[in-house]
PDB file of C-alpha atoms in Angstrom:
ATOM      1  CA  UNK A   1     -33.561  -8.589 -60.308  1.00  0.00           C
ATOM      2  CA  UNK A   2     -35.597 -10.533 -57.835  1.00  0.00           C
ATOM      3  CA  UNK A   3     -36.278  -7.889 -55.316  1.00  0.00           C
ATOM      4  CA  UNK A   4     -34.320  -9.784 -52.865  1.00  0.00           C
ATOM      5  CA  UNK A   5     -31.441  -8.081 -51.185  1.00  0.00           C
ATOM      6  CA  UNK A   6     -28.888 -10.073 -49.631  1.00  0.00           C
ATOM      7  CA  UNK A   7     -25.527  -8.771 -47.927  1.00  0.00           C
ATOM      8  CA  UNK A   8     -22.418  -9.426 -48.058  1.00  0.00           C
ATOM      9  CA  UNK A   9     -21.851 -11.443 -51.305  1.00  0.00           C
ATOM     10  CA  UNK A  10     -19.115 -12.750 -50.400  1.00  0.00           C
ATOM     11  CA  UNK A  11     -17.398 -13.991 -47.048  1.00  0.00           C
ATOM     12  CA  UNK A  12     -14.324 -15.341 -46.021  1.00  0.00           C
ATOM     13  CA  UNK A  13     -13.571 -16.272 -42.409  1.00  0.00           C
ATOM     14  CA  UNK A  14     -11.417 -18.827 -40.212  1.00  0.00           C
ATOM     15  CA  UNK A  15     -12.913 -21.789 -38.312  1.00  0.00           C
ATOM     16  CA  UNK A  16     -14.616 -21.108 -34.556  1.00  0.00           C
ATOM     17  CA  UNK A  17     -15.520 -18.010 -36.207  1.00  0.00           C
ATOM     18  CA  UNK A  18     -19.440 -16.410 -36.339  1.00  0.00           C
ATOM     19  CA  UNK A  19     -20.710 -14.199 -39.749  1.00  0.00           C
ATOM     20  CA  UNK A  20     -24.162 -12.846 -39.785  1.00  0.00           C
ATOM     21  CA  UNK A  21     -25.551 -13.020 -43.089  1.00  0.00           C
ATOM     22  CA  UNK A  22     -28.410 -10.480 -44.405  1.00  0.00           C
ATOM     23  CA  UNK A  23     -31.685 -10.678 -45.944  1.00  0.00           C
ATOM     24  CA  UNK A  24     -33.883  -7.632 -47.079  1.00  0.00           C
ATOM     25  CA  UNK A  25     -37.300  -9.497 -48.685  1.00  0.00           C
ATOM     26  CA  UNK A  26     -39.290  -8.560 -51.504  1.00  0.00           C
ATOM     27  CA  UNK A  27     -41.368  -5.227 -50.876  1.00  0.00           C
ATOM     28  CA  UNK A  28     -44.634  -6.506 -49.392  1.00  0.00           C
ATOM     29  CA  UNK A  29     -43.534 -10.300 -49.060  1.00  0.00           C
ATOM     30  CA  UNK A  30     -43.878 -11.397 -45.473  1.00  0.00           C
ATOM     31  CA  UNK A  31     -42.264 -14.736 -45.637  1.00  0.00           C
ATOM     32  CA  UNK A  32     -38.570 -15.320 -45.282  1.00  0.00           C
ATOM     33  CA  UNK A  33     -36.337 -18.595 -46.269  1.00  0.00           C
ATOM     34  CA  UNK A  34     -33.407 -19.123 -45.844  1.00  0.00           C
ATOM     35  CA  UNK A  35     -31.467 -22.030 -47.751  1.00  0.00           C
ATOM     36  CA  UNK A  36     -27.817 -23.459 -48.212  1.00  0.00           C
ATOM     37  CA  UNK A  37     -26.547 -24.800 -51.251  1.00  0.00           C
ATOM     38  CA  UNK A  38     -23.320 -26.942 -51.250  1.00  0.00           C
ATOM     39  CA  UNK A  39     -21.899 -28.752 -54.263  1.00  0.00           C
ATOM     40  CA  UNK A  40     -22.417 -32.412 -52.831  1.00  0.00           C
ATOM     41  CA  UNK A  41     -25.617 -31.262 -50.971  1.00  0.00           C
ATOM     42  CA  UNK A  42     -27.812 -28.966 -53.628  1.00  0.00           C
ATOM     43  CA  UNK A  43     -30.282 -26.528 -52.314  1.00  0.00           C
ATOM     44  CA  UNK A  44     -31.090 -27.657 -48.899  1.00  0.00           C
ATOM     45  CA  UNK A  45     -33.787 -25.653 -46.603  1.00  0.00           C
ATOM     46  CA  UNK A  46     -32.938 -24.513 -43.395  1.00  0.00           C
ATOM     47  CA  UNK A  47     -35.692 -22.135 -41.819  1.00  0.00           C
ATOM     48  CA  UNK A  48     -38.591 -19.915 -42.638  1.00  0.00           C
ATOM     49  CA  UNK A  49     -40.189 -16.713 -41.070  1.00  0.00           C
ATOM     50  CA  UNK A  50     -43.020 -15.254 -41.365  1.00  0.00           C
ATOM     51  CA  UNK A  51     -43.868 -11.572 -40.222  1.00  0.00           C
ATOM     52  CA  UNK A  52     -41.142 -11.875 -37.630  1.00  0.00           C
ATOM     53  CA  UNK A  53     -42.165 -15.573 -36.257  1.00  0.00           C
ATOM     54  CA  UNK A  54     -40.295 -19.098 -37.342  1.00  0.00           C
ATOM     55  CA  UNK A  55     -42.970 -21.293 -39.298  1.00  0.00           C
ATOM     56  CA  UNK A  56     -40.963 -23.817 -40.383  1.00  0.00           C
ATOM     57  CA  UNK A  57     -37.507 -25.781 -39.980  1.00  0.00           C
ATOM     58  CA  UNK A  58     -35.261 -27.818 -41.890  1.00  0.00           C
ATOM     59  CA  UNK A  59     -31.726 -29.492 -41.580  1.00  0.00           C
ATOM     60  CA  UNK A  60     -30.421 -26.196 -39.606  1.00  0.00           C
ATOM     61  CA  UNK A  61     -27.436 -26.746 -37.022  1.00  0.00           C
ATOM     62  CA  UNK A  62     -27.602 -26.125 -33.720  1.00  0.00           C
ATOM     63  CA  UNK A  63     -24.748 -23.500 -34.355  1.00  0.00           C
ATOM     64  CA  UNK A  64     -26.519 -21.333 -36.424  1.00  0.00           C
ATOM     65  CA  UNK A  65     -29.760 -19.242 -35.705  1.00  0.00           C
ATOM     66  CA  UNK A  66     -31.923 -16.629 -37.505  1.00  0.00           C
ATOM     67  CA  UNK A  67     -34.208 -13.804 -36.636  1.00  0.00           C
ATOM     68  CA  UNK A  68     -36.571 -11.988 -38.794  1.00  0.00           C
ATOM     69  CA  UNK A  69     -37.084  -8.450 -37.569  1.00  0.00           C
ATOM     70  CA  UNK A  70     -39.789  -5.744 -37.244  1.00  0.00           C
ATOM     71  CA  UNK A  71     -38.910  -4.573 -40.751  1.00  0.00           C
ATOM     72  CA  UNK A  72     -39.390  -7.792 -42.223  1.00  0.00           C
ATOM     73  CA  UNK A  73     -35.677  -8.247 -43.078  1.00  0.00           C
ATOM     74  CA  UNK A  74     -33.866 -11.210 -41.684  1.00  0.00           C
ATOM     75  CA  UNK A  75     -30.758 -12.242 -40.597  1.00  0.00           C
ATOM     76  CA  UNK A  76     -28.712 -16.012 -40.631  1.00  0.00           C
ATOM     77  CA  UNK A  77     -26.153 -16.426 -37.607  1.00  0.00           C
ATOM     78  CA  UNK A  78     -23.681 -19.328 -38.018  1.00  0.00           C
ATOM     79  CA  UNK A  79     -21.372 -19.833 -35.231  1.00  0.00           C
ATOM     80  CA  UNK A  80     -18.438 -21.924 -34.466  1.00  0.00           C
ATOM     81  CA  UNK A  81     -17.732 -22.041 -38.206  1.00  0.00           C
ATOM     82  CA  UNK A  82     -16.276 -25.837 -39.608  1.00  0.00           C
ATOM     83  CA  UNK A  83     -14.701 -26.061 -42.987  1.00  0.00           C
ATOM     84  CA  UNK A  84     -17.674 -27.885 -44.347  1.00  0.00           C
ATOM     85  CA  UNK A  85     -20.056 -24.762 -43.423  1.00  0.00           C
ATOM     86  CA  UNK A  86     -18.660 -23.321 -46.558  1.00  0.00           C
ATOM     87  CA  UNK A  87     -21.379 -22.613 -48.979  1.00  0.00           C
ATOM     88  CA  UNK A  88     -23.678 -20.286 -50.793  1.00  0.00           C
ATOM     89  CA  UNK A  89     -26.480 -19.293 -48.546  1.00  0.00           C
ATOM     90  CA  UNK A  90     -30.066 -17.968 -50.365  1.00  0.00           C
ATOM     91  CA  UNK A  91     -32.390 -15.432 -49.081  1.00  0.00           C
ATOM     92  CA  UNK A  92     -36.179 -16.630 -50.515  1.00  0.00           C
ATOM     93  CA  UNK A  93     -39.154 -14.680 -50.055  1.00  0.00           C
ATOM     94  CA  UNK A  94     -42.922 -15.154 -50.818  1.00  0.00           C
ATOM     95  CA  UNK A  95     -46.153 -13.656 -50.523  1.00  0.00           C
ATOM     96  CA  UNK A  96     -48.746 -15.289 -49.310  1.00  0.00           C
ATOM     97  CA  UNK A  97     -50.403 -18.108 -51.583  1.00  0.00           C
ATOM     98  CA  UNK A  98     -53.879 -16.975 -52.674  1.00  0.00           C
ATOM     99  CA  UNK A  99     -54.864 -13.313 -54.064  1.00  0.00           C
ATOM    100  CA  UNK A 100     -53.362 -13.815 -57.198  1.00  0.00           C
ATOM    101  CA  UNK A 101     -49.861 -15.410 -55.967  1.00  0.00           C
ATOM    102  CA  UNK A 102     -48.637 -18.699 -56.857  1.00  0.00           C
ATOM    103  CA  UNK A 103     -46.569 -19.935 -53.817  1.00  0.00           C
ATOM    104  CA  UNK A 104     -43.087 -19.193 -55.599  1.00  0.00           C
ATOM    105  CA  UNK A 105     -40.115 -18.056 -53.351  1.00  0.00           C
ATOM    106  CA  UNK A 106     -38.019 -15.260 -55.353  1.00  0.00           C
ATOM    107  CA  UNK A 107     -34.470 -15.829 -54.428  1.00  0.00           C
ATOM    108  CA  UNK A 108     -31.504 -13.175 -53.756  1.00  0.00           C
ATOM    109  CA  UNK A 109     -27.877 -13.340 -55.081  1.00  0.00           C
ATOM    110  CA  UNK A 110     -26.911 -14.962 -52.344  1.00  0.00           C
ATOM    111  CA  UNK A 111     -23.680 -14.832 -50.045  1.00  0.00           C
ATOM    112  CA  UNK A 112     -20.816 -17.140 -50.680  1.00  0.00           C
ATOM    113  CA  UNK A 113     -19.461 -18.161 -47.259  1.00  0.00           C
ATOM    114  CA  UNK A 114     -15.555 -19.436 -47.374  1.00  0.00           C
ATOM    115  CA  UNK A 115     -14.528 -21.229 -44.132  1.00  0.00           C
ATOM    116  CA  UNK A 116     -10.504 -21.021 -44.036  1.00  0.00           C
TER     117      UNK A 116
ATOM    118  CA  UNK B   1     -40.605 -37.306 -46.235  1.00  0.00           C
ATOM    119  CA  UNK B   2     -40.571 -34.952 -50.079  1.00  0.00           C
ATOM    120  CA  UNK B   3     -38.192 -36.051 -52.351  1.00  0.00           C
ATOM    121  CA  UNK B   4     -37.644 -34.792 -56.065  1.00  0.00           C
ATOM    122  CA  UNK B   5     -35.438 -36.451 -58.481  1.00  0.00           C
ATOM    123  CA  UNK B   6     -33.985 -35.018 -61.522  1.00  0.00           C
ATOM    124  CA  UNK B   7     -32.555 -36.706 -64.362  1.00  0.00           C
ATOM    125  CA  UNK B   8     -29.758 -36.452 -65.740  1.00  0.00           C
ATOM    126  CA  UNK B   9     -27.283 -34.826 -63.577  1.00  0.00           C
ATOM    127  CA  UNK B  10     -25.404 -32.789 -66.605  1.00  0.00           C
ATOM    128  CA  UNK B  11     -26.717 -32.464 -70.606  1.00  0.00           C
ATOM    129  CA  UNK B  12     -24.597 -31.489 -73.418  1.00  0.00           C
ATOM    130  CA  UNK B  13     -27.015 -30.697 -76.722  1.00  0.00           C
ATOM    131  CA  UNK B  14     -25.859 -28.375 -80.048  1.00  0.00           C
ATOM    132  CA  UNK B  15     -27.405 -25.884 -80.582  1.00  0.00           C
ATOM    133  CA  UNK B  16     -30.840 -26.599 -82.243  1.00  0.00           C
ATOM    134  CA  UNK B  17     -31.154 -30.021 -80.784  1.00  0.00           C
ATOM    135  CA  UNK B  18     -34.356 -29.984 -78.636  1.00  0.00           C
ATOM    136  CA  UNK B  19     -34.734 -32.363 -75.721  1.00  0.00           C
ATOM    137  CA  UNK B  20     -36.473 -32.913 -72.507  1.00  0.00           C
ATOM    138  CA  UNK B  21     -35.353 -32.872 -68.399  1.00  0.00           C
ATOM    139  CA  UNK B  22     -36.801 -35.033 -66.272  1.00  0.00           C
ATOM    140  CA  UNK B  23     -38.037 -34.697 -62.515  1.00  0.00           C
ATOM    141  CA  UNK B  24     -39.650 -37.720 -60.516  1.00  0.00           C
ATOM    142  CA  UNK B  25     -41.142 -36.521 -57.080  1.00  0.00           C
ATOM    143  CA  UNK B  26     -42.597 -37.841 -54.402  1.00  0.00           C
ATOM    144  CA  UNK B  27     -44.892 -35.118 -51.713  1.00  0.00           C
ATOM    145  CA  UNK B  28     -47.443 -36.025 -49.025  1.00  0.00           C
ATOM    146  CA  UNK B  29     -49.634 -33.894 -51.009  1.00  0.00           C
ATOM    147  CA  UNK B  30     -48.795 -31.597 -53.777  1.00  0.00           C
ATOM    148  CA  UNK B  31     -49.369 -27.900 -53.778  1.00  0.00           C
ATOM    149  CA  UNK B  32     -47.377 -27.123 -56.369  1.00  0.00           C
ATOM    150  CA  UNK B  33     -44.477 -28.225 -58.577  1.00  0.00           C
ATOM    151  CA  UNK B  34     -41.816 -25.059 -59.768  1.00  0.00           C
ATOM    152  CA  UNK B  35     -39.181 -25.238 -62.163  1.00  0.00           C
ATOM    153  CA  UNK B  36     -36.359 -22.715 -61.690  1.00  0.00           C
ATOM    154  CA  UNK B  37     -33.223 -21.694 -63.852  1.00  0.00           C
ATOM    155  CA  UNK B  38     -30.214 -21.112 -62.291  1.00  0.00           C
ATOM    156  CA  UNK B  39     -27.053 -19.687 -63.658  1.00  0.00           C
ATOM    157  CA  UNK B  40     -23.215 -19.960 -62.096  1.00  0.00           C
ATOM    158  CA  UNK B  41     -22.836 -17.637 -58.810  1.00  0.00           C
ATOM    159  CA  UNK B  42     -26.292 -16.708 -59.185  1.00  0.00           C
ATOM    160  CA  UNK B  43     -29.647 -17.176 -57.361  1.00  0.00           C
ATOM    161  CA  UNK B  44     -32.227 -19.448 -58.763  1.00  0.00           C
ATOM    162  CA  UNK B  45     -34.862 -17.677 -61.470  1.00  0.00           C
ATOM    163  CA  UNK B  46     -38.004 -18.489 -61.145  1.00  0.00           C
ATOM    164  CA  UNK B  47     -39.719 -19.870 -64.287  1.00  0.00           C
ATOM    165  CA  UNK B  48     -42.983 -21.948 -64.004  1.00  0.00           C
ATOM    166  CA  UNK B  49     -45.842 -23.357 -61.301  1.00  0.00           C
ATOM    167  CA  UNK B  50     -47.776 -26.174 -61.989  1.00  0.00           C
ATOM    168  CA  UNK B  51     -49.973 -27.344 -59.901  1.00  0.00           C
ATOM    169  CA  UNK B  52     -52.183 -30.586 -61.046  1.00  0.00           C
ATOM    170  CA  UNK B  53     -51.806 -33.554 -63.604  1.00  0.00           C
ATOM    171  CA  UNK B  54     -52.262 -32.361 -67.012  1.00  0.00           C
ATOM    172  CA  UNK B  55     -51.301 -29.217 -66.683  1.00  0.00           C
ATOM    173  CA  UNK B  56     -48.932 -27.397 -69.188  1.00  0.00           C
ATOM    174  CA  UNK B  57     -46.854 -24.041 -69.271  1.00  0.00           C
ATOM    175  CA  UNK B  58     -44.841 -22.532 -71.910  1.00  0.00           C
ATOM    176  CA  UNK B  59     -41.941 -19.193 -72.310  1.00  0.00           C
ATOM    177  CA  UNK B  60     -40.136 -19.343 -75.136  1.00  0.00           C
ATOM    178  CA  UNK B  61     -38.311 -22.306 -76.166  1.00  0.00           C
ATOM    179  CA  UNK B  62     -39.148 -23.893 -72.372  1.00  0.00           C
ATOM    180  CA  UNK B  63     -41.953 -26.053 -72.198  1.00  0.00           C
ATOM    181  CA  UNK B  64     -43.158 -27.570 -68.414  1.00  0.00           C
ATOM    182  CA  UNK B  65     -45.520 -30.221 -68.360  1.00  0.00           C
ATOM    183  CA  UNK B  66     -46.674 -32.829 -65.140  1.00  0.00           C
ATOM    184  CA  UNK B  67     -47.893 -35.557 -64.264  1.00  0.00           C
ATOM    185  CA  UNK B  68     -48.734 -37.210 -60.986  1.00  0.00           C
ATOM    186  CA  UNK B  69     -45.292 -38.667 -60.473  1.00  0.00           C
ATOM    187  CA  UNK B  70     -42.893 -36.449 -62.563  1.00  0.00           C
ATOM    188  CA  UNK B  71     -42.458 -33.582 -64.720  1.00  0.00           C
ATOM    189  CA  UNK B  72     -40.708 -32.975 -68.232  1.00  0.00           C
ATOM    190  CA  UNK B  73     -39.224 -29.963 -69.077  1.00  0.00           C
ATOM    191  CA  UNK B  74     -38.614 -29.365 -72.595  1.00  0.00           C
ATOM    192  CA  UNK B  75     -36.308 -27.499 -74.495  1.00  0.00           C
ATOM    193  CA  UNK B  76     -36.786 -26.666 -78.361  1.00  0.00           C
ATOM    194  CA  UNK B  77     -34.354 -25.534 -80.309  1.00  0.00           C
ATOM    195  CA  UNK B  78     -31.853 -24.611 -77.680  1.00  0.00           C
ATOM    196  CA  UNK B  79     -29.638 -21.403 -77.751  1.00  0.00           C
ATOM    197  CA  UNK B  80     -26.101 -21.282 -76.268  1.00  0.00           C
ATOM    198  CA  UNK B  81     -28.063 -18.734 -73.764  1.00  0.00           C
ATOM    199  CA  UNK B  82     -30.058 -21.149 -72.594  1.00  0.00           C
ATOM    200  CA  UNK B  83     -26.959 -23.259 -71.085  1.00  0.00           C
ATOM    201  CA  UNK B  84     -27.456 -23.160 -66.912  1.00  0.00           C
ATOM    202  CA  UNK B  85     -28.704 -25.467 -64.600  1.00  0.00           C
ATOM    203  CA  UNK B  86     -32.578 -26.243 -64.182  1.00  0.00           C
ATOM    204  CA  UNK B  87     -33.914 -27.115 -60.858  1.00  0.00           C
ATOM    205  CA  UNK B  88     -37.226 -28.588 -59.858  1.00  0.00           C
ATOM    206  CA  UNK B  89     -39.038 -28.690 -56.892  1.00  0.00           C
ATOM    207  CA  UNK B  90     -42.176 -29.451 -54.879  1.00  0.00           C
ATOM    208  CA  UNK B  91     -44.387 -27.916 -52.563  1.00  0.00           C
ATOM    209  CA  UNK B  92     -45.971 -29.779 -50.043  1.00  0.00           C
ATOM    210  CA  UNK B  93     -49.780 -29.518 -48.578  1.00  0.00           C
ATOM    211  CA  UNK B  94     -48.436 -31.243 -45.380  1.00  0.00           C
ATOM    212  CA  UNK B  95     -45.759 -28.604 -44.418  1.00  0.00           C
ATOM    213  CA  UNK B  96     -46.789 -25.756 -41.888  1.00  0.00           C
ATOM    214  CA  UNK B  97     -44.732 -23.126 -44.080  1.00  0.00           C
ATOM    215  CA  UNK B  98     -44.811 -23.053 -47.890  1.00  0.00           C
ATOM    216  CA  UNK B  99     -40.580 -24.112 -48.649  1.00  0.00           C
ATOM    217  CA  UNK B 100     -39.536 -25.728 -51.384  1.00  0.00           C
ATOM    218  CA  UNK B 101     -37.854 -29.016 -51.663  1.00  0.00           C
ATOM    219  CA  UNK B 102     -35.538 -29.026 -54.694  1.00  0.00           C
ATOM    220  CA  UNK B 103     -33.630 -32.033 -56.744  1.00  0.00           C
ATOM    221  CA  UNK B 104     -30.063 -31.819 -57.767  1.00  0.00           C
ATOM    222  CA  UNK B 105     -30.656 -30.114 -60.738  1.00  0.00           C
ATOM    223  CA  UNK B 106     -30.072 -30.906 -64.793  1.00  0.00           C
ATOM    224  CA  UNK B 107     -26.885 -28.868 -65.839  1.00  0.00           C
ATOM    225  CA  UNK B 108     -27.263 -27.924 -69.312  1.00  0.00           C
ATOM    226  CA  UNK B 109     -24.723 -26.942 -71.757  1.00  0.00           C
ATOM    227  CA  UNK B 110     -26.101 -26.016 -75.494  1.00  0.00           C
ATOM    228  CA  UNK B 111     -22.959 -25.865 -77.814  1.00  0.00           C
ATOM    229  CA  UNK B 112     -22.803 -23.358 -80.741  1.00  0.00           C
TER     230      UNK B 112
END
């Protein structure tokens, strides 16, 4: 067990549709990722927070957002759902390189998205 | 731009046989270079950093090592529990945040 929560685990939804996926990060951690993984595509990297501001950005759609909240968790909004958003989307968290930590994102379950 | 490629795409060994994975990479500076396991329907596992040339880590029958333009990952005597897929990746000094760009990934299957 990671220590990363993510909710649901599994989604299935019709196309123009919106999900919200969730994200609780390790206890402590203050950085947030969030990654899809397709079959075709791998693991690809879409956006990080950290303590509740965006950092850094990846190959994320202009339909889909996230947020990462007071509480540290985070949330990943995709909108205007296409078949090919259909995927496994990863939580990551990390703490902060230095002070005995390595850099290494610990990664939840993960939610399967199915876009019918 | 990062890129990390792993080699090859899918491995089939018996048990016992030992062999390596291979990832080339290529990072406008490298922080760090992680090796993760990652079984069906599940979320990558973290299992080694390395972070310069030379540089060597071990957990059981897993073996990391790295150079400046790849790293091996070797497997000795393989168990059937051992069968998942193995993903590297590199962190970059360049990038603002601290993510990870991964390869494809080795998909391993150790036979009984």
């Amino acid at each position: 067990d990671s220590g990363v929560t993510q909710t649901p685990k599994h989604l299935i939804t019709a196309t123009g549709q919106r999900v919200t996926l969730r994200c609780s990060p390790r206890s402590g951690d203050l950085s947030v990722y969030w990654y899809q993984q397709s079959l075709d595509q791998g693991l690809q990297f879409l956006i990080q927070y950290y303590n509740g501001e965006e950092r850094a950005k990846g190959n994320i759609l202009e339909r889909f957002s996230a947020q990462q909240f007071p509480d540290l968790h985070s949330e990943l909004n995709l909108s205007s759902l296409e078949l090919g958003d259909s995927a496994l989307y990863f939580c990551a968290s990390s703490a902060r390189p230095g002070q005995g930590h390595t850099g290494e994102l610990f990664f939840g379950e993960g939610s399967r998205l199915t876009v019918l | 731009e990062d890129q990390v490629t792993q080699s090859p795409e899918a491995l089939r060994l018996q048990e016992g046989e030992s062999s390596s994975l291979n990832c080339s990479y290529t990072v406008s500076g490298l922080r760090g270079l992680f090796w993760y396991r990652q079984d069906p329907g599940k979320g990558p596992e973290f299992l080694f950093t390395l972070y310069s040339a030379g540089e060597e880590k071990e957990k059981e029958r897993l073996k990391a090592t790295l150079t400046k333009k790849e790293s091996f990952l070797h497997i000795t005597a393989p168990k059937p529990e051992d069968s998942a897929t193995y993903l590297c990746a590199v962190q970059s000094l360049q990038n603002a945040g601290n993510m990870l760009t991964f390869g494809g990934g080795t998909r391993l299957m150790v036979k009984p």
